[in-house]
Amino acid sequence: MKREIYDEDHEAFRSSVREFLDREVVPHLEDYQSAHALSRDFWLAAGKQGFLGLEVPEEYGGSEAGDYRFNAVLTEELAKVNMTLPSCLGIHADIVAPYLVHLTTEEQKQRWLPSFCSGELLTAIGMTEPSGGSDLAGLKTTAVKDGSDWVINGSKTFITNGYSADMVLVAARTAPEKKARGITLFAVEATREGYSRGRKLDKVGQDESDTAELFFEDVRVPEENIVGELDNGFIHMMTWLPQERLGSAVTNLAHARQILDETIHYTKDRKAFGQSIGQFQHNKFLMADLVTRVEVTQAYLDQCVLAHTKGELTPIDAAKAKWWSAQVQNDVLDHCVQLHGGYGFMNEYRVARAWRDARVTKIWAGSNEIMKELIGRDLGL
Ligand SMILES: Cc1cc2nc3c(=O)[nH]c(=O)nc-3n(C[C@H](O)[C@H](O)[C@H](O)COP(=O)(O)OP(=O)(O)OC[C@H]3O[C@@H](n4cnc5c(N)ncnc54)[C@H](O)[C@@H]3O)c2cc1C
C-alpha cells in the first residue's frame, strides 16, 4: 500500500541516510559485533551527517528538523540494517535529546548540545535499576543535597550505550517521602569520581550494543547538572516516554518488514519436493497473513507518526503502537526463521540474528504488559 506521510524532502533525506549507511556503517558491522559496541567513528560520522541533532536547534549545532517524520525515516533506514543501530542511535538522538533540548537552561544547552550533536558527547539514559524497571516510581537510587552539590548513590542496569556513554541522564530519588513526586533527573558525566561501569552485559541478541550496569558511589554533581525541575523527574519522563515508545514501534515494524521481504525472496528460491517452498499453500497463506499484518500495522503507525509530528500523539496511542508492533515483529520473525528451516537457526543468517535481536522489544521501553496496563486503565478498568 502506498504510504502517504512522507514527501519529497523526506525521501531525499532517506536516500542520504541509505547512502551514509552503505558507505560508513555496513562495512563495519562485523567489527561492531565483535566489539559489542558501535565505534566512536560511527558516532562522529553520524554527527557529521547531522543525524544526531534532528531535535536540536541550529544555534547549538543541530539541524532542528522540527518534523518528527525525519526521525522516523532515519529510524526506518537504520532498522533495515539491524535492530541495534536504531536502538543505540535512538537512545541518544531520539530519547535523550528532548530532555536536553526542552528541559535545560541556556548555560546547559551551550555546555552539552554542540558536542551532543557532533557525537563527541555520547549519552545514555538510566531509569531501570536491578530491583526493577516497570515500577519506575519505586526507584531506589538517591541524590542527597550537600551544600550546592548533590551526592548520588545507587545503581542502574541494562543501560543502552552505558559502557561508552560520556554522560548519563540519571533518575534519582531526591525526596523519599514523595514517591513519584520526589524524583529528579541529573546529568552525570562519566568522568565524575565514584561513577563506574560494570562489564558489557552478555545479551541474547543485539550483539553490537554496549548494554551495561552503572554504579554510583558518592558521585558528587553540581546543582547545574539537574535537568528540568527538582522533584519533577517522573513527570518529565512520562512526558517524553511516548516519543521513546513511538521510536521503538517504528523500529520494530521497519525491522520486521525488511526481514519479511528477504524471507519472501528466500521462499521463491528454496526448493522442496520439486517446487519453491513459497508455493506450498500453507506457506503462501502464511505470507499473505504476515504481509497483511505488517501493512495494517504500518497504517496505524503512520497515523501515530503524523499525530506526533503535530504534537498530538497521546501516551495511550503510543502504548498501543509499542506493544502491538513488538508482538507483530516477534510473530513475523518467528515465522521467518521457520521458513528458513535449519538455516534460520544459524547465526550467519540475518534472519537468525534478527529473531534474536527482536525478542527484547516486548520487554523494553515499557514491557508489553505495562503498555496493556496503561491502555486498560485508560478504559476505566
Ligand atoms: C537490552 C536492553 C536494553 C535496555 N536499555 C535501557 C536503557 O537504556 N535505559 C533504561 O533505563 N532501561 C533500559 N532497559 C530496561 C528495560 O526498560 C526494562 O528491562 C523493562 O522496563 C522491564 O523492567 P525489568 O527488567 O526490571 O522487569 P520487571 O519490572 O521486574 O518485570 C518483570 C515482568 O513482570 C511484568 N510486570 C511488571 N509489572 C507488571 C504489572 N503491573 N502487570 C503485569 N505484568 C507486570 C513485566 O511485564 C515483566 O514481564 C533495557 C533492557 C534491555 C533488556
GROMACS .gro file of C-alpha atoms and ligand atoms in nm:
model
  434
    1MET     CA    1   0.000   0.000   0.000
    2LYS     CA    2   0.128   0.344  -0.085
    3ARG     CA    3   0.228   0.537   0.225
    4GLU     CA    4   0.114   0.898   0.230
    5ILE     CA    5   0.302   1.050   0.520
    6TYR     CA    6   0.631   1.134   0.351
    7ASP     CA    7   0.702   1.398   0.087
    8GLU     CA    8   0.998   1.458  -0.146
    9ASP     CA    9   1.211   1.610   0.130
   10HIS     CA   10   1.166   1.305   0.350
   11GLU     CA   11   1.251   1.073   0.061
   12ALA     CA   12   1.561   1.277  -0.027
   13PHE     CA   13   1.664   1.251   0.336
   14ARG     CA   14   1.601   0.875   0.322
   15SER     CA   15   1.838   0.846   0.026
   16SER     CA   16   2.109   1.035   0.214
   17VAL     CA   17   2.067   0.805   0.516
   18ARG     CA   18   2.092   0.496   0.293
   19GLU     CA   19   2.398   0.629   0.121
   20PHE     CA   20   2.558   0.703   0.459
   21LEU     CA   21   2.479   0.354   0.589
   22ASP     CA   22   2.621   0.182   0.282
   23ARG     CA   23   2.937   0.390   0.293
   24GLU     CA   24   3.011   0.433   0.664
   25VAL     CA   25   2.831   0.159   0.853
   26VAL     CA   26   2.763  -0.162   0.662
   27PRO     CA   27   3.137  -0.231   0.601
   28HIS     CA   28   3.195  -0.222   0.980
   29LEU     CA   29   2.903  -0.431   1.107
   30GLU     CA   30   3.119  -0.732   1.189
   31ASP     CA   31   3.359  -0.510   1.386
   32TYR     CA   32   3.073  -0.369   1.593
   33GLN     CA   33   2.955  -0.718   1.661
   34SER     CA   34   3.288  -0.847   1.785
   35ALA     CA   35   3.350  -0.530   1.992
   36HIS     CA   36   2.997  -0.546   2.138
   37ALA     CA   37   2.973  -0.174   2.072
   38LEU     CA   38   2.939   0.079   1.795
   39SER     CA   39   3.268   0.257   1.736
   40ARG     CA   40   3.324   0.622   1.820
   41ASP     CA   41   3.391   0.671   1.449
   42PHE     CA   42   3.031   0.565   1.388
   43TRP     CA   43   2.906   0.833   1.626
   44LEU     CA   44   3.132   1.103   1.483
   45ALA     CA   45   3.030   1.015   1.127
   46ALA     CA   46   2.660   1.019   1.220
   47GLY     CA   47   2.718   1.354   1.391
   48LYS     CA   48   2.894   1.497   1.087
   49GLN     CA   49   2.599   1.392   0.875
   50GLY     CA   50   2.359   1.580   1.105
   51PHE     CA   51   2.176   1.266   1.221
   52LEU     CA   52   2.233   1.324   1.593
   53GLY     CA   53   2.089   1.674   1.603
   54LEU     CA   54   1.750   1.642   1.435
   55GLU     CA   55   1.584   1.762   1.757
   56VAL     CA   56   1.842   2.028   1.835
   57PRO     CA   57   1.819   2.396   1.730
   58GLU     CA   58   2.077   2.511   1.476
   59GLU     CA   59   2.235   2.762   1.714
   60TYR     CA   60   2.355   2.466   1.926
   61GLY     CA   61   2.487   2.262   1.634
   62GLY     CA   62   2.172   2.072   1.536
   63SER     CA   63   1.961   2.073   1.225
   64GLU     CA   64   1.628   2.117   1.412
   65ALA     CA   65   1.415   1.943   1.154
   66GLY     CA   66   1.103   2.035   1.355
   67ASP     CA   67   0.927   1.742   1.191
   68TYR     CA   68   0.928   1.401   1.358
   69ARG     CA   69   0.893   1.233   1.020
   70PHE     CA   70   1.266   1.286   0.963
   71ASN     CA   71   1.336   1.097   1.287
   72ALA     CA   72   1.104   0.822   1.163
   73VAL     CA   73   1.278   0.798   0.825
   74LEU     CA   74   1.617   0.775   0.995
   75THR     CA   75   1.486   0.507   1.231
   76GLU     CA   76   1.334   0.303   0.948
   77GLU     CA   77   1.655   0.302   0.746
   78LEU     CA   78   1.868   0.207   1.046
   79ALA     CA   79   1.628  -0.075   1.133
   80LYS     CA   80   1.657  -0.221   0.784
   81VAL     CA   81   2.026  -0.281   0.856
   82ASN     CA   82   1.974  -0.425   1.204
   83MET     CA   83   1.792  -0.363   1.533
   84THR     CA   84   2.095  -0.234   1.722
   85LEU     CA   85   2.157   0.078   1.516
   86PRO     CA   86   1.817   0.240   1.576
   87SER     CA   87   1.824   0.130   1.938
   88CYS     CA   88   2.165   0.286   2.018
   89LEU     CA   89   2.129   0.591   1.799
   90GLY     CA   90   1.770   0.633   1.912
   91ILE     CA   91   1.865   0.641   2.282
   92HIS     CA   92   2.098   0.932   2.213
   93ALA     CA   93   1.927   1.130   1.938
   94ASP     CA   94   1.560   1.048   1.989
   95ILE     CA   95   1.525   0.973   2.361
   96VAL     CA   96   1.785   1.177   2.549
   97ALA     CA   97   1.769   1.469   2.301
   98PRO     CA   98   1.424   1.603   2.402
   99TYR     CA   99   1.531   1.624   2.768
  100LEU     CA  100   1.845   1.817   2.680
  101VAL     CA  101   1.661   2.047   2.440
  102HIS     CA  102   1.337   2.116   2.625
  103LEU     CA  103   1.429   2.097   2.993
  104THR     CA  104   1.769   2.264   3.003
  105THR     CA  105   1.890   2.614   3.087
  106GLU     CA  106   2.072   2.827   2.831
  107GLU     CA  107   2.402   2.751   3.006
  108GLN     CA  108   2.335   2.375   2.992
  109LYS     CA  109   2.240   2.390   2.624
  110GLN     CA  110   2.566   2.563   2.540
  111ARG     CA  111   2.761   2.322   2.759
  112TRP     CA  112   2.619   1.999   2.618
  113LEU     CA  113   2.439   2.033   2.288
  114PRO     CA  114   2.719   2.114   2.039
  115SER     CA  115   2.922   1.805   2.138
  116PHE     CA  116   2.598   1.602   2.168
  117CYS     CA  117   2.528   1.679   1.801
  118SER     CA  118   2.882   1.610   1.682
  119GLY     CA  119   2.896   1.270   1.852
  120GLU     CA  120   3.175   1.372   2.088
  121LEU     CA  121   2.940   1.360   2.388
  122LEU     CA  122   2.768   1.022   2.372
  123THR     CA  123   2.471   0.987   2.604
  124ALA     CA  124   2.259   0.721   2.771
  125ILE     CA  125   1.957   0.726   2.998
  126GLY     CA  126   1.944   0.544   3.331
  127MET     CA  127   1.597   0.470   3.462
  128THR     CA  128   1.598   0.093   3.522
  129GLU     CA  129   1.756  -0.048   3.839
  130PRO     CA  130   1.846  -0.403   3.939
  131SER     CA  131   1.543  -0.409   4.171
  132GLY     CA  132   1.300  -0.320   3.890
  133GLY     CA  133   1.224  -0.126   3.577
  134SER     CA  134   0.848  -0.144   3.533
  135ASP     CA  135   0.774   0.032   3.861
  136LEU     CA  136   0.970   0.345   3.779
  137ALA     CA  137   0.821   0.540   4.068
  138GLY     CA  138   0.980   0.288   4.307
  139LEU     CA  139   1.338   0.354   4.202
  140LYS     CA  140   1.598   0.344   4.481
  141THR     CA  141   1.898   0.545   4.360
  142THR     CA  142   1.922   0.853   4.583
  143ALA     CA  143   2.055   1.204   4.544
  144VAL     CA  144   2.112   1.397   4.865
  145LYS     CA  145   2.189   1.767   4.879
  146ASP     CA  146   2.524   1.866   5.028
  147GLY     CA  147   2.597   2.239   5.007
  148SER     CA  148   2.537   2.334   4.646
  149ASP     CA  149   2.615   1.979   4.524
  150TRP     CA  150   2.409   1.662   4.510
  151VAL     CA  151   2.555   1.327   4.610
  152ILE     CA  152   2.425   1.027   4.417
  153ASN     CA  153   2.427   0.666   4.539
  154GLY     CA  154   2.278   0.358   4.377
  155SER     CA  155   2.294   0.163   4.054
  156LYS     CA  156   2.126   0.125   3.717
  157THR     CA  157   2.116  -0.174   3.489
  158PHE     CA  158   2.052  -0.273   3.126
  159ILE     CA  159   2.165   0.074   3.014
  160THR     CA  160   2.199   0.102   2.635
  161ASN     CA  161   2.520   0.287   2.536
  162GLY     CA  162   2.603   0.252   2.906
  163TYR     CA  163   2.957   0.129   2.862
  164SER     CA  164   3.071   0.403   2.625
  165ALA     CA  165   2.848   0.694   2.726
  166ASP     CA  166   3.023   1.016   2.824
  167MET     CA  167   2.718   1.142   3.007
  168VAL     CA  168   2.418   0.963   3.151
  169LEU     CA  169   2.082   1.112   3.233
  170VAL     CA  170   2.011   0.951   3.569
  171ALA     CA  171   1.678   0.937   3.750
  172ALA     CA  172   1.735   0.959   4.126
  173ARG     CA  173   1.519   0.997   4.432
  174THR     CA  174   1.552   1.343   4.587
  175ALA     CA  175   1.252   1.337   4.821
  176PRO     CA  176   1.196   0.987   4.965
  177GLU     CA  177   0.861   1.071   5.122
  178LYS     CA  178   0.714   1.197   4.795
  179LYS     CA  179   0.743   0.876   4.582
  180ALA     CA  180   0.678   0.964   4.216
  181ARG     CA  181   0.681   1.334   4.302
  182GLY     CA  182   1.029   1.306   4.453
  183ILE     CA  183   1.241   1.200   4.156
  184THR     CA  184   1.489   1.429   3.979
  185LEU     CA  185   1.692   1.390   3.659
  186PHE     CA  186   2.067   1.452   3.679
  187ALA     CA  187   2.322   1.466   3.401
  188VAL     CA  188   2.619   1.266   3.526
  189GLU     CA  189   2.944   1.283   3.332
  190ALA     CA  190   3.139   0.957   3.316
  191THR     CA  191   3.447   1.135   3.450
  192ARG     CA  192   3.286   1.202   3.790
  193GLU     CA  193   3.457   1.039   4.087
  194GLY     CA  194   3.257   0.745   4.221
  195TYR     CA  195   3.096   0.668   3.885
  196SER     CA  196   3.177   0.325   3.743
  197ARG     CA  197   3.052   0.083   3.483
  198GLY     CA  198   3.014  -0.290   3.506
  199ARG     CA  199   3.102  -0.518   3.218
  200LYS     CA  200   2.920  -0.510   2.887
  201LEU     CA  201   2.624  -0.736   2.958
  202ASP     CA  202   2.605  -1.067   2.771
  203LYS     CA  203   2.273  -1.048   2.586
  204VAL     CA  204   2.070  -1.295   2.382
  205GLY     CA  205   2.070  -1.054   2.087
  206GLN     CA  206   2.179  -0.711   1.968
  207ASP     CA  207   2.544  -0.809   1.994
  208GLU     CA  208   2.657  -0.473   1.859
  209SER     CA  209   2.528  -0.266   2.150
  210ASP     CA  210   2.710  -0.199   2.475
  211THR     CA  211   2.448  -0.253   2.742
  212ALA     CA  212   2.589  -0.204   3.090
  213GLU     CA  213   2.530  -0.175   3.460
  214LEU     CA  214   2.624   0.161   3.612
  215PHE     CA  215   2.727   0.225   3.972
  216PHE     CA  216   2.715   0.549   4.169
  217GLU     CA  217   2.916   0.567   4.488
  218ASP     CA  218   2.900   0.912   4.644
  219VAL     CA  219   2.904   1.071   4.300
  220ARG     CA  220   2.903   1.446   4.352
  221VAL     CA  221   2.738   1.661   4.086
  222PRO     CA  222   2.671   2.037   4.099
  223GLU     CA  223   2.320   2.178   4.104
  224GLU     CA  224   2.385   2.296   3.747
  225ASN     CA  225   2.360   1.930   3.639
  226ILE     CA  226   1.993   1.896   3.733
  227VAL     CA  227   1.791   1.855   3.414
  228GLY     CA  228   1.442   2.001   3.442
  229GLU     CA  229   1.275   2.073   3.772
  230LEU     CA  230   1.374   1.938   4.111
  231ASP     CA  231   1.142   1.651   4.218
  232ASN     CA  232   0.964   1.660   3.882
  233GLY     CA  233   1.170   1.395   3.702
  234PHE     CA  234   0.891   1.137   3.697
  235ILE     CA  235   0.658   1.378   3.517
  236HIS     CA  236   0.940   1.471   3.277
  237MET     CA  237   0.993   1.102   3.196
  238MET     CA  238   0.621   1.042   3.146
  239THR     CA  239   0.612   1.343   2.912
  240TRP     CA  240   0.880   1.202   2.683
  241LEU     CA  241   0.811   0.830   2.706
  242PRO     CA  242   0.555   0.843   2.418
  243GLN     CA  243   0.833   0.952   2.181
  244GLU     CA  244   1.050   0.663   2.305
  245ARG     CA  245   0.761   0.421   2.251
  246LEU     CA  246   0.683   0.554   1.906
  247GLY     CA  247   1.050   0.530   1.807
  248SER     CA  248   1.051   0.169   1.929
  249ALA     CA  249   0.738   0.094   1.729
  250VAL     CA  250   0.880   0.244   1.410
  251THR     CA  251   1.195   0.036   1.458
  252ASN     CA  252   1.002  -0.283   1.528
  253LEU     CA  253   0.794  -0.267   1.217
  254ALA     CA  254   1.067  -0.149   0.977
  255HIS     CA  255   1.286  -0.433   1.101
  256ALA     CA  256   1.015  -0.697   1.062
  257ARG     CA  257   0.920  -0.563   0.719
  258GLN     CA  258   1.276  -0.587   0.591
  259ILE     CA  259   1.329  -0.943   0.711
  260LEU     CA  260   0.988  -1.048   0.578
  261ASP     CA  261   1.080  -0.910   0.232
  262GLU     CA  262   1.405  -1.104   0.242
  263THR     CA  263   1.219  -1.416   0.351
  264ILE     CA  264   0.970  -1.390   0.067
  265HIS     CA  265   1.265  -1.388  -0.175
  266TYR     CA  266   1.410  -1.688   0.004
  267THR     CA  267   1.089  -1.887  -0.028
  268LYS     CA  268   1.087  -1.822  -0.403
  269ASP     CA  269   1.439  -1.964  -0.441
  270ARG     CA  270   1.439  -2.251  -0.194
  271LYS     CA  271   1.304  -2.575  -0.336
  272ALA     CA  272   1.149  -2.882  -0.173
  273PHE     CA  273   0.954  -3.163  -0.335
  274GLY     CA  274   1.036  -3.013  -0.675
  275GLN     CA  275   0.886  -2.669  -0.615
  276SER     CA  276   0.958  -2.341  -0.438
  277ILE     CA  277   0.867  -2.366  -0.071
  278GLY     CA  278   0.666  -2.043  -0.107
  279GLN     CA  279   0.434  -2.219  -0.347
  280PHE     CA  280   0.301  -2.461  -0.089
  281GLN     CA  281  -0.039  -2.331   0.000
  282HIS     CA  282   0.039  -2.333   0.370
  283ASN     CA  283   0.338  -2.101   0.319
  284LYS     CA  284   0.163  -1.886   0.060
  285PHE     CA  285  -0.126  -1.825   0.301
  286LEU     CA  286   0.115  -1.766   0.586
  287MET     CA  287   0.298  -1.498   0.392
  288ALA     CA  288  -0.029  -1.340   0.282
  289ASP     CA  289  -0.120  -1.326   0.651
  290LEU     CA  290   0.215  -1.175   0.757
  291VAL     CA  291   0.224  -0.915   0.480
  292THR     CA  292  -0.129  -0.809   0.570
  293ARG     CA  293  -0.042  -0.781   0.938
  294VAL     CA  294   0.262  -0.568   0.857
  295GLU     CA  295   0.073  -0.336   0.624
  296VAL     CA  296  -0.221  -0.286   0.859
  297THR     CA  297   0.020  -0.212   1.142
  298GLN     CA  298   0.205   0.031   0.916
  299ALA     CA  299  -0.116   0.226   0.857
  300TYR     CA  300  -0.166   0.267   1.235
  301LEU     CA  301   0.196   0.363   1.295
  302ASP     CA  302   0.190   0.618   1.014
  303GLN     CA  303  -0.106   0.784   1.184
  304CYS     CA  304   0.089   0.788   1.510
  305VAL     CA  305   0.391   0.945   1.339
  306LEU     CA  306   0.168   1.212   1.186
  307ALA     CA  307  -0.002   1.276   1.520
  308HIS     CA  308   0.336   1.310   1.693
  309THR     CA  309   0.456   1.547   1.421
  310LYS     CA  310   0.159   1.767   1.511
  311GLY     CA  311   0.224   1.725   1.885
  312GLU     CA  312  -0.098   1.528   1.927
  313LEU     CA  313   0.015   1.171   1.997
  314THR     CA  314  -0.136   1.052   2.325
  315PRO     CA  315   0.057   0.828   2.567
  316ILE     CA  316  -0.214   0.565   2.521
  317ASP     CA  317  -0.186   0.557   2.142
  318ALA     CA  318   0.192   0.539   2.177
  319ALA     CA  319   0.148   0.245   2.417
  320LYS     CA  320  -0.075   0.067   2.164
  321ALA     CA  321   0.180   0.126   1.888
  322LYS     CA  322   0.462  -0.006   2.103
  323TRP     CA  323   0.310  -0.332   2.225
  324TRP     CA  324   0.133  -0.420   1.903
  325SER     CA  325   0.436  -0.359   1.680
  326ALA     CA  326   0.659  -0.561   1.914
  327GLN     CA  327   0.414  -0.852   1.903
  328VAL     CA  328   0.378  -0.835   1.524
  329GLN     CA  329   0.755  -0.813   1.483
  330ASN     CA  330   0.817  -1.117   1.702
  331ASP     CA  331   0.544  -1.320   1.534
  332VAL     CA  332   0.668  -1.230   1.187
  333LEU     CA  333   1.031  -1.308   1.266
  334ASP     CA  334   0.946  -1.640   1.428
  335HIS     CA  335   0.771  -1.746   1.108
  336CYS     CA  336   1.062  -1.612   0.900
  337VAL     CA  337   1.303  -1.834   1.096
  338GLN     CA  338   1.075  -2.133   1.041
  339LEU     CA  339   1.058  -2.066   0.668
  340HIS     CA  340   1.439  -2.071   0.651
  341GLY     CA  341   1.445  -2.421   0.803
  342GLY     CA  342   1.779  -2.510   0.966
  343TYR     CA  343   1.948  -2.206   0.813
  344GLY     CA  344   1.711  -1.994   1.015
  345PHE     CA  345   1.884  -2.116   1.329
  346MET     CA  346   2.235  -2.031   1.208
  347ASN     CA  347   2.384  -1.705   1.331
  348GLU     CA  348   2.546  -1.642   0.995
  349TYR     CA  349   2.196  -1.590   0.854
  350ARG     CA  350   2.046  -1.247   0.903
  351VAL     CA  351   1.711  -1.394   0.988
  352ALA     CA  352   1.851  -1.577   1.290
  353ARG     CA  353   2.017  -1.268   1.426
  354ALA     CA  354   1.710  -1.056   1.354
  355TRP     CA  355   1.498  -1.303   1.552
  356ARG     CA  356   1.737  -1.289   1.849
  357ASP     CA  357   1.759  -0.911   1.825
  358ALA     CA  358   1.382  -0.868   1.827
  359ARG     CA  359   1.299  -1.063   2.139
  360VAL     CA  360   1.373  -0.772   2.369
  361THR     CA  361   1.121  -0.538   2.207
  362LYS     CA  362   0.838  -0.696   2.409
  363ILE     CA  363   1.036  -0.622   2.727
  364TRP     CA  364   1.197  -0.280   2.693
  365ALA     CA  365   1.064   0.075   2.657
  366GLY     CA  366   0.793  -0.034   2.900
  367SER     CA  367   0.707  -0.403   2.874
  368ASN     CA  368   0.408  -0.509   2.666
  369GLU     CA  369   0.224  -0.594   2.989
  370ILE     CA  370   0.280  -0.242   3.121
  371MET     CA  371   0.154  -0.099   2.789
  372LYS     CA  372  -0.165  -0.304   2.825
  373GLU     CA  373  -0.195  -0.192   3.187
  374LEU     CA  374  -0.187   0.172   3.071
  375ILE     CA  375  -0.441   0.107   2.796
  376GLY     CA  376  -0.666  -0.083   3.037
  377ARG     CA  377  -0.650   0.197   3.294
  378ASP     CA  378  -0.747   0.443   3.022
  379LEU     CA  379  -1.057   0.232   2.960
  380GLY     CA  380  -1.152   0.297   3.321
  381LEU     CA  381  -1.067  -0.060   3.425
  382LIG     C1  382   1.874  -0.481   2.601
  382LIG     C2  383   1.807  -0.389   2.696
  382LIG     C3  384   1.831  -0.251   2.688
  382LIG     C4  385   1.770  -0.164   2.778
  382LIG     N1  386   1.801  -0.029   2.775
  382LIG     C5  387   1.761   0.051   2.877
  382LIG     C6  388   1.808   0.186   2.888
  382LIG     O1  389   1.883   0.234   2.803
  382LIG     N2  390   1.769   0.259   2.997
  382LIG     C7  391   1.685   0.210   3.091
  382LIG     O2  392   1.655   0.280   3.186
  382LIG     N3  393   1.638   0.082   3.082
  382LIG     C8  394   1.675   0.003   2.979
  382LIG     N4  395   1.629  -0.127   2.971
  382LIG     C9  396   1.544  -0.177   3.078
  382LIG    C10  397   1.401  -0.208   3.037
  382LIG     O3  398   1.331  -0.090   3.010
  382LIG    C11  399   1.342  -0.293   3.150
  382LIG     O4  400   1.402  -0.421   3.140
  382LIG    C12  401   1.192  -0.305   3.144
  382LIG     O5  402   1.132  -0.181   3.173
  382LIG    C13  403   1.137  -0.409   3.241
  382LIG     O6  404   1.189  -0.390   3.370
  382LIG     P1  405   1.253  -0.516   3.448
  382LIG     O7  406   1.352  -0.578   3.357
  382LIG     O8  407   1.302  -0.468   3.579
  382LIG     O9  408   1.134  -0.617   3.467
  382LIG     P2  409   1.028  -0.616   3.588
  382LIG    O10  410   0.979  -0.478   3.610
  382LIG    O11  411   1.087  -0.689   3.704
  382LIG    O12  412   0.911  -0.703   3.523
  382LIG    C14  413   0.921  -0.846   3.514
  382LIG    C15  414   0.796  -0.897   3.444
  382LIG    O13  415   0.681  -0.862   3.521
  382LIG    C16  416   0.590  -0.794   3.439
  382LIG     N5  417   0.518  -0.692   3.517
  382LIG    C17  418   0.569  -0.596   3.595
  382LIG     N6  419   0.471  -0.519   3.645
  382LIG    C18  420   0.355  -0.567   3.595
  382LIG    C19  421   0.217  -0.532   3.606
  382LIG     N7  422   0.179  -0.426   3.679
  382LIG     N8  423   0.125  -0.605   3.540
  382LIG    C20  424   0.161  -0.712   3.466
  382LIG     N9  425   0.290  -0.751   3.449
  382LIG    C21  426   0.385  -0.679   3.513
  382LIG    C22  427   0.672  -0.729   3.330
  382LIG    O14  428   0.592  -0.701   3.215
  382LIG    C23  429   0.775  -0.836   3.304
  382LIG    O15  430   0.721  -0.932   3.219
  382LIG    C24  431   1.683  -0.215   2.877
  382LIG    C25  432   1.656  -0.352   2.883
  382LIG    C26  433   1.717  -0.438   2.795
  382LIG    C27  434   1.690  -0.585   2.809
   0.00000   0.00000   0.00000
